[in-house]
Coordinates of C-alpha atoms and ligand atoms in Angstrom, one line a residue:
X1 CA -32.3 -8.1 16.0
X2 CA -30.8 -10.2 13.1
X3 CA -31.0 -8.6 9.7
X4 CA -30.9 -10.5 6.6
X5 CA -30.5 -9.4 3.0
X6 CA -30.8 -11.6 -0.1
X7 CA -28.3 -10.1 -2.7
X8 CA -28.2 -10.1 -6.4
X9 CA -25.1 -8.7 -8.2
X10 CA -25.4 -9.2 -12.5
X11 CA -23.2 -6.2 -13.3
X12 CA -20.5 -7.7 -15.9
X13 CA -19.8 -11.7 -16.4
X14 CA -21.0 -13.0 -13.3
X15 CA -24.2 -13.9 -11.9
X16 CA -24.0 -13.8 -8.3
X17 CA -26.7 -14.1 -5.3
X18 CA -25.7 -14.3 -1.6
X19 CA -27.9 -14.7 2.0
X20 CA -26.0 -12.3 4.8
X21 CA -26.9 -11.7 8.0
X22 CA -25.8 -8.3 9.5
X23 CA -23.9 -7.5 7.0
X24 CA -21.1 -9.5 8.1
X25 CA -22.5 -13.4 8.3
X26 CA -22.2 -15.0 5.4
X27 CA -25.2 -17.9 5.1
X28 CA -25.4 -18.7 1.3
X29 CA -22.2 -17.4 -1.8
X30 CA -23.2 -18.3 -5.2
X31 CA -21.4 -17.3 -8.1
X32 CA -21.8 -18.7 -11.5
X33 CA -19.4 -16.7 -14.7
X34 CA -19.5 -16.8 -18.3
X35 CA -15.5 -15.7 -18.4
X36 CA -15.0 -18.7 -20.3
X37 CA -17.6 -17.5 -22.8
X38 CA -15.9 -14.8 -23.6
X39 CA -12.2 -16.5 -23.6
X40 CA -12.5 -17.1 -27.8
X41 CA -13.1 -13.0 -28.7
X42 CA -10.5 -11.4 -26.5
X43 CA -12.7 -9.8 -24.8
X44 CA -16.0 -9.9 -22.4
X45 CA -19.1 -9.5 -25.6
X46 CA -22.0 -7.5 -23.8
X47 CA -24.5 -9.7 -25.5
X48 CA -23.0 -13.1 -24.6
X49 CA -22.7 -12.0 -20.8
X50 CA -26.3 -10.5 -20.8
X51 CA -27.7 -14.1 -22.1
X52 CA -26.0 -16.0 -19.6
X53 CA -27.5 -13.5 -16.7
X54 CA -30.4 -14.7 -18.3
X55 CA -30.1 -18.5 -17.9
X56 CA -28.0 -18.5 -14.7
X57 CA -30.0 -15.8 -12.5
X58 CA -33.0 -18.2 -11.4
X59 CA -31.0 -20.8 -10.4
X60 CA -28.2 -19.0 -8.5
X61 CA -31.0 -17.1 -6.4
X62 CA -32.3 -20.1 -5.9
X63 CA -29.1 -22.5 -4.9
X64 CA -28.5 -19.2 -2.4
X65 CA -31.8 -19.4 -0.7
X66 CA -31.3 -23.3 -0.6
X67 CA -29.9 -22.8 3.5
X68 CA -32.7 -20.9 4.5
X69 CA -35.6 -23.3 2.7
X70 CA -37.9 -25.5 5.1
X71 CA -38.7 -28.1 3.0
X72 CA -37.3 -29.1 -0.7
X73 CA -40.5 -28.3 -2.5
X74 CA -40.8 -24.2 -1.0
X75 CA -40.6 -22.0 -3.7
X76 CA -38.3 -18.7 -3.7
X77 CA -40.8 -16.7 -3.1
X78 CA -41.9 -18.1 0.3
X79 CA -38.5 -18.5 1.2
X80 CA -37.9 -14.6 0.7
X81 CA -41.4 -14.3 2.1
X82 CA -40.7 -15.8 5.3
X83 CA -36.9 -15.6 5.9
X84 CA -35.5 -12.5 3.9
X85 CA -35.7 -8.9 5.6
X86 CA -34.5 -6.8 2.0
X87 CA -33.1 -7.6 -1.3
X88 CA -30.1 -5.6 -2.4
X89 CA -29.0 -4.9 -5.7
X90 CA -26.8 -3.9 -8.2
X91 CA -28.4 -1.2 -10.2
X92 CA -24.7 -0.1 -11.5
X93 CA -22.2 0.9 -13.1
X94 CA -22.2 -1.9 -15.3
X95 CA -23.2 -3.6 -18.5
X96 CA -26.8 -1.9 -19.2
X97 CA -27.6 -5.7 -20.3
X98 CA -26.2 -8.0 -17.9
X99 CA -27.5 -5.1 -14.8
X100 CA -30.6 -5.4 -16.4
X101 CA -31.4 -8.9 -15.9
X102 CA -30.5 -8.2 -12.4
X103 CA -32.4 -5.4 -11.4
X104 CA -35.8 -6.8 -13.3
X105 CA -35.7 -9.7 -11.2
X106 CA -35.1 -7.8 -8.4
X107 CA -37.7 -5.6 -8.7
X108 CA -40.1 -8.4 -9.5
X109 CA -39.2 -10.3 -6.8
X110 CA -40.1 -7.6 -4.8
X111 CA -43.0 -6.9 -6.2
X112 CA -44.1 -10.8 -5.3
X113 CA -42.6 -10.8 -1.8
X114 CA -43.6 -7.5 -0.4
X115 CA -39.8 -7.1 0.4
X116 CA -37.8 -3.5 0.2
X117 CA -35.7 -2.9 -2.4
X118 CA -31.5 -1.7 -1.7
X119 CA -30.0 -0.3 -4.8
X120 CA -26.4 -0.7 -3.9
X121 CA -22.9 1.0 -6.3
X122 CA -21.2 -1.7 -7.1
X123 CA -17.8 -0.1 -7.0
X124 CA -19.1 1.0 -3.3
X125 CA -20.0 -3.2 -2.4
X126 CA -16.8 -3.7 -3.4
X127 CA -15.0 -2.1 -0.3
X128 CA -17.7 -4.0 1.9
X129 CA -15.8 -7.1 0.9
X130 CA -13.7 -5.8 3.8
X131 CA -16.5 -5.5 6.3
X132 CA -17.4 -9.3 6.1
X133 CA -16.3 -11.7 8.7
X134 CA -13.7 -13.6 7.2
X135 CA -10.2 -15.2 8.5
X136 CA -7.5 -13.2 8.0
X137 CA -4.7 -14.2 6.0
X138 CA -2.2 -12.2 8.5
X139 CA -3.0 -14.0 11.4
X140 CA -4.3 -17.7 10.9
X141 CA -7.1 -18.4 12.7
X142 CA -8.1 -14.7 13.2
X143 CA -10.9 -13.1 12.3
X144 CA -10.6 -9.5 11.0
X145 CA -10.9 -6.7 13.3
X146 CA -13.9 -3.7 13.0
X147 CA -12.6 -0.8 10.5
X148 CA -11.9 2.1 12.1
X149 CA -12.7 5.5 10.7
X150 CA -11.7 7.5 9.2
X151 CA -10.4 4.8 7.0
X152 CA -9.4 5.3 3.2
X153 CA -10.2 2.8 0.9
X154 CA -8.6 1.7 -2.9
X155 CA -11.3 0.1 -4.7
X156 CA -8.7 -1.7 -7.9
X157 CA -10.8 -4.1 -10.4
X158 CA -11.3 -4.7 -14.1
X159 CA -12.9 -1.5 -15.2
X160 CA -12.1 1.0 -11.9
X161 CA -9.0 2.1 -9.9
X162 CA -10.9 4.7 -7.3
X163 CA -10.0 5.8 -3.7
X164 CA -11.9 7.2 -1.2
X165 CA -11.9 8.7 2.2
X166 CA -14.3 7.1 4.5
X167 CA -15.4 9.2 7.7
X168 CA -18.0 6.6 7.8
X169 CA -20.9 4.5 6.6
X170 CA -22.4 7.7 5.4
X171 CA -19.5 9.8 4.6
X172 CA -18.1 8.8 1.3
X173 CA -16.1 11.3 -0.2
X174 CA -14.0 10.2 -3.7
X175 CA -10.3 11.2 -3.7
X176 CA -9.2 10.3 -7.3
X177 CA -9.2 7.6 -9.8
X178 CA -7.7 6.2 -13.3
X179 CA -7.7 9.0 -16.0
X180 CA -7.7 6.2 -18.4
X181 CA -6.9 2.5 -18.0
X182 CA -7.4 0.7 -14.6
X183 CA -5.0 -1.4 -12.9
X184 CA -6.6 -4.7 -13.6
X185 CA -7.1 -3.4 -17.6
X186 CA -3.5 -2.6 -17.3
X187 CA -2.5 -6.3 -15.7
X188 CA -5.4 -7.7 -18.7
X189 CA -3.7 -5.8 -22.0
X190 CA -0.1 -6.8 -20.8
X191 CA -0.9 -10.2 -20.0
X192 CA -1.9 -10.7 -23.7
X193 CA 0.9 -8.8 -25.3
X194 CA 3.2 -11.1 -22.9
X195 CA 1.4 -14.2 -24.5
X196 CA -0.7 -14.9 -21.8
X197 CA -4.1 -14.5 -23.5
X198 CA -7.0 -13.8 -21.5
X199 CA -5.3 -15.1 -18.7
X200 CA -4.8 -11.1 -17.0
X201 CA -3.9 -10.6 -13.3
X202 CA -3.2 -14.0 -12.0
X203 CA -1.3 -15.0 -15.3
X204 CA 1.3 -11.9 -14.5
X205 CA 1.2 -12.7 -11.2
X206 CA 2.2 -16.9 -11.7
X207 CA 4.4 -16.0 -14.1
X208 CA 6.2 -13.1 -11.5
X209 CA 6.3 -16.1 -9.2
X210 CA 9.1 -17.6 -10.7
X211 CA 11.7 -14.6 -10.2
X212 CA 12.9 -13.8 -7.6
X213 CA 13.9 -10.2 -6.9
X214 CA 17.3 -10.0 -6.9
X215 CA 17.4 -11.6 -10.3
X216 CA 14.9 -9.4 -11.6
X217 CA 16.9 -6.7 -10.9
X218 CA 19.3 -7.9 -13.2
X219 CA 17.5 -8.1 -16.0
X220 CA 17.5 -4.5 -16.5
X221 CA 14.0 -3.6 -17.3
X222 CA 12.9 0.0 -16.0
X223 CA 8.7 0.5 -16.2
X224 CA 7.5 3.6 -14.9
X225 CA 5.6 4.3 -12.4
X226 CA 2.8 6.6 -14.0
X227 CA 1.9 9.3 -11.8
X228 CA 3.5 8.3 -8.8
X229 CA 4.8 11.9 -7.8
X230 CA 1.5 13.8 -8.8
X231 CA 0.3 15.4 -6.2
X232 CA -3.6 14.4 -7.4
X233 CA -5.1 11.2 -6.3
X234 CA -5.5 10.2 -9.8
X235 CA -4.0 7.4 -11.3
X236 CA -2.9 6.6 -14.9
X237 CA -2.0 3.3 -16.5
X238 CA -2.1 3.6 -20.4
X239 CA 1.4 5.0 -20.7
X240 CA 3.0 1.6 -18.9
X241 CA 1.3 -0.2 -21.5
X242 CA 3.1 1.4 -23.9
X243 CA 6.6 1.1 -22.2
X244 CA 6.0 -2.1 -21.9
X245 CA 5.2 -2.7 -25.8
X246 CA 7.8 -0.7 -26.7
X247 CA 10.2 -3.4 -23.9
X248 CA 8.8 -6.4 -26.0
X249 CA 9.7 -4.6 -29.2
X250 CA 12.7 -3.7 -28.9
X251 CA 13.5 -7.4 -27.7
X252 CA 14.7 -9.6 -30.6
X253 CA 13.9 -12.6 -28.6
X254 CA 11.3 -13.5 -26.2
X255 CA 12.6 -16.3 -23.6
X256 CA 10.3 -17.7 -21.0
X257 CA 12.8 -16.4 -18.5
X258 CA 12.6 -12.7 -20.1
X259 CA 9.0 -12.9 -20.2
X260 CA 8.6 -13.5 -16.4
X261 CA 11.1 -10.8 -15.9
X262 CA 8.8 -8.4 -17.8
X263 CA 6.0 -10.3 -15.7
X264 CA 7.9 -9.5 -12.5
X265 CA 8.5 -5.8 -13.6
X266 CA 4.7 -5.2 -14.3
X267 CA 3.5 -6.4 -11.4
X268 CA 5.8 -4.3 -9.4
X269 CA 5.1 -0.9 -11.4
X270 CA 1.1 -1.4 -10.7
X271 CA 1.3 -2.1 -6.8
X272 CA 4.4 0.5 -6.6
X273 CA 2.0 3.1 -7.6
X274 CA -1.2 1.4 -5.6
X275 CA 0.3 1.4 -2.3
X276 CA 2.4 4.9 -2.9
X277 CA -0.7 6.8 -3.4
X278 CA -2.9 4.9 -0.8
X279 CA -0.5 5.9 1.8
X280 CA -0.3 9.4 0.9
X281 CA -4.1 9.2 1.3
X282 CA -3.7 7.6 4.3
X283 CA -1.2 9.8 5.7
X284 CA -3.1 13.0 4.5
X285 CA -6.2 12.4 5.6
X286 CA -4.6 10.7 9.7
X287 CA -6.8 7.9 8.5
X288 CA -7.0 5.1 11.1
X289 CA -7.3 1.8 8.5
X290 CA -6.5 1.3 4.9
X291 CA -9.3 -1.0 2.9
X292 CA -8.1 -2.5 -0.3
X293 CA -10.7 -4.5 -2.6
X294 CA -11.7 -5.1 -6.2
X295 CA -10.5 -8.1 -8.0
X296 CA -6.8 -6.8 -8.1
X297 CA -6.6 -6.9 -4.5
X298 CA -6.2 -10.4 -5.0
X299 CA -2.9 -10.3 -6.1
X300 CA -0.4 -11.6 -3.1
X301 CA 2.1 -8.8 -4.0
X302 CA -0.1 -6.3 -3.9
X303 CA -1.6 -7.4 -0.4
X304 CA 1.8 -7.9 0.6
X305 CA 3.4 -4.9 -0.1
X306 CA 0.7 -3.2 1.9
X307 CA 1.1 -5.8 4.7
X308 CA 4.8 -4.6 4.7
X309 CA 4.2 -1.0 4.8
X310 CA 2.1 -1.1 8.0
X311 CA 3.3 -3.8 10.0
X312 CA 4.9 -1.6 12.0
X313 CA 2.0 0.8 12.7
X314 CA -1.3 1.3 14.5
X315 CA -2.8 1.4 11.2
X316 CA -5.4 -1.6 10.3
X317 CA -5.2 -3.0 6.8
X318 CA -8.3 -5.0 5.5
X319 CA -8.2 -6.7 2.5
X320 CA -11.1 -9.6 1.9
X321 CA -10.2 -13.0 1.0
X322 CA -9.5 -13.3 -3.1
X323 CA -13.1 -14.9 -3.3
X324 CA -14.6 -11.8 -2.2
X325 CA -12.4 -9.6 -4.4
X326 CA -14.0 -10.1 -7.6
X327 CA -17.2 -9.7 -8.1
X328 CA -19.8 -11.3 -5.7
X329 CA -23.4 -11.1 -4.1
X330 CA -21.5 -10.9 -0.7
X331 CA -20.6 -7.4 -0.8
X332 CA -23.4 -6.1 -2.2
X333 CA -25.7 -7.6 0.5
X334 CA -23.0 -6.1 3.4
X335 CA -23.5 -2.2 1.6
X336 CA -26.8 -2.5 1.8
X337 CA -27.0 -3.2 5.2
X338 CA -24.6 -1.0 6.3
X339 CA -24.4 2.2 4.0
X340 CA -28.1 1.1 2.1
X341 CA -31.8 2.9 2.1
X342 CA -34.8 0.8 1.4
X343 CA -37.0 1.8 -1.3
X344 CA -40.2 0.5 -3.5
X345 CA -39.2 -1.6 -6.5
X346 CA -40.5 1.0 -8.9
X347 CA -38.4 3.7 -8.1
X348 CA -35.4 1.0 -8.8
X349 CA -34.0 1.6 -12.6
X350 CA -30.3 0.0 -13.9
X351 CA -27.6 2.9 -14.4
X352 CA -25.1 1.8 -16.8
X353 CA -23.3 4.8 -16.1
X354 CA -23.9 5.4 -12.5
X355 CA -21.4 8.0 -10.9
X356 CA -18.4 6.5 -8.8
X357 CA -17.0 9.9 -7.9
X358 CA -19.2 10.3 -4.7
X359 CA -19.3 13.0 -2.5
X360 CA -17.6 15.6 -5.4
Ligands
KG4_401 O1 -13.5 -6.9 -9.5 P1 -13.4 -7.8 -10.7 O2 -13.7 -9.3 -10.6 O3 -14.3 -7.3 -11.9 C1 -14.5 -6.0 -12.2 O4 -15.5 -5.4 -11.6 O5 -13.7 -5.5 -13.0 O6 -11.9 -7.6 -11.3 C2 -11.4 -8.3 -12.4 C3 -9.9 -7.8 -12.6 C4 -9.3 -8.3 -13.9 O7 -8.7 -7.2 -14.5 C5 -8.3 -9.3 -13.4 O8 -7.1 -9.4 -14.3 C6 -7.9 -8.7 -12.1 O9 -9.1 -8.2 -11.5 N1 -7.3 -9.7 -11.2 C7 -6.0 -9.7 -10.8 C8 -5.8 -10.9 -10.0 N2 -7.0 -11.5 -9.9 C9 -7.9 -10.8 -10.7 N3 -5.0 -8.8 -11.0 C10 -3.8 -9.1 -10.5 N4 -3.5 -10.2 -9.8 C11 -4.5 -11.1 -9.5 N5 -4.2 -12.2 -8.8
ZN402 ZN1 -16.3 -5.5 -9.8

């Protein structure tokens, strides 16, 4: 029997609503962002993100039920009503604004339709990325393979570098994550002090592009790789931050060439530590697949290095395509239908807050 969700994720900058089937058929994407918004204060501004939840949420929900509608004129509702098994979504961690928005309409929607409720992590949705039938970038033309447990799992975004052991869809148990900054806040603050504004992982990583390695290693910058040798499962990113102000300091001179050097030599520190760790995991734990999601995962090098490492295994690497490493409806809609429990809307509430470290 055919399951189909109607997702809604609203936890930061994006407003995002899918239709999936199974958890793995993807019938309807929709994501609509305010980055730009936020482009001209440095930084995302809760308020600013939580207003444009407000304006885009009707629409997206309703441009994602568009496939399913029987006639132009059907409202939402009796689209949900008629076509929609559960609605799944975000209740956090997040922006208490921006999950708010989310979550209300949700509920409400609920409320109207008669539909269950899925309350879904939404560092969890992002390792469901890698459940989703998608073509894999390894093999043209091939579709990724099932996930075999126990698999473990680095979850890398904006605001969380976290890795779990998966015995399965119900067995979560979190090994470790960032005692301070995460990887993409670490790609984020070097990108600006590089020059590269708001421009964060993919800036460092076109800007890494144009070096190649052997030159790199000529240019004689030496990053460290921050608790690489610790035998914890934790992860810390401040402290290359600082090596790497302290690199642009003690520059006089900041050529475009030196700068995609340092570019080069960032991006190398982050996925040196990233794949070191995950395969220490791995290896610990005789996990049979490696999962790697979260908007980071987008960067090639990072996806590379980890293709490297296991080519020559029986080890299964699933990373999502880059459209369904930062933050979508998709994945939300596939851990609600596999790892999800229904519930009324009323016992649905946003937590801001809401506890990564599961299975502790
Ligand atoms: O998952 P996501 O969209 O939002 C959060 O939940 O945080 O992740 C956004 C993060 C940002 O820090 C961004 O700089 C990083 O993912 N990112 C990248 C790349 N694309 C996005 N980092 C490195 N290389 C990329 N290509
Ligand atoms: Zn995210």
């Amino acid at each position: 029997m055919t399951t189909r969700i109607l997702a809604i994720e609203t936890s930061c900058d994006e407003t995002a609503a899918a239709v999936v089937e199974n958890g793995t058929t993807i019938i309807s994407n929709v994501v609509a962002s305010s980055h730009d918004m936020h482009k001209k204060y440095g930084g995302i501004v809760p308020e600013v993100a939580a207003r444009e939840q407000v304006r885009s949420i009707i629409p997206v929900i309703t441009e994602a039920l568009e496939p399913l509608q029987n006639r132009t004129a059907e409202s939402p509702n009796a689209t949900i009503k008629r076509e929609v098994d559960a609605i799944a979504i975000t209740h956090g961690p997040g922006l208490i604004g921006s999950l708010l928005v989310g979550v209300e309409t949700a509920k409400t929607l609920s409320l109207l339709t008669g539909k269950p409720l899925i309350p879904v992590n939404h560092v969890v949705a992002h390792m469901y990325a890698c459940f989703v039938t998608h073509e894999t970038n390894q093999k043209p033309g091939t579709k990724n393979q099932k996930v075999a447990f126990p698999a473990i799992s680095l979850v890398v975004s904006g605001g969380h570098t976290e890795l779990y052991l998966m015995r399965s869809h119900t067995d979560l148990e979190w090994l470790g994550g960032t005692i301070d900054d995460a990887a993409g806040e670490a790609f984020d603050k070097t990108a600006r002090l590089l020059g590269f504004g708001n421009g964060g992982g993919p800036a460092i990583e076109r800007a890494a592009l144009t070096v190649s390695r052997v030159k790199s290693q000529a240019s004689n910058i030496a990053l460290p790789r921050p608790m690489i040798r610790d035998e914890s499962f934790n992860f810390s990113f401040s402290g290359l931050k600082t090596a790497v102000l302290r690199e642009w300091q003690a520059q006089k001179k900041h050529a475009p060439q030196y700068i995609a050097h340092l570019a080069y030599e960032i991006q190398e520190a982050i996925t040196d530590v990233l794949v070191h760790k995950t395969l220490r995991a791995r290896k610990l734990h005789a996990a049979q697949s490696v999962l790697l999601s979260g908007g980071v995962a987008a960067n090639t090098r990072l996806r590379d290095q980890f293709h490297t490492s296991l080519a020559d295994s029986d080890i299964s690497l699933h990373v999502p395509p880059p459209a369904l490493c930062t933050d979508n409806a998709v994945s939300i809609a596939a851990a609600a239908h596999f790892a999800g429990t229904k519930t009324v809307w009323s016992r649905v509430t946003a937590h801001p807050e809401l506890s990564v470290e599961i299975g502790q």
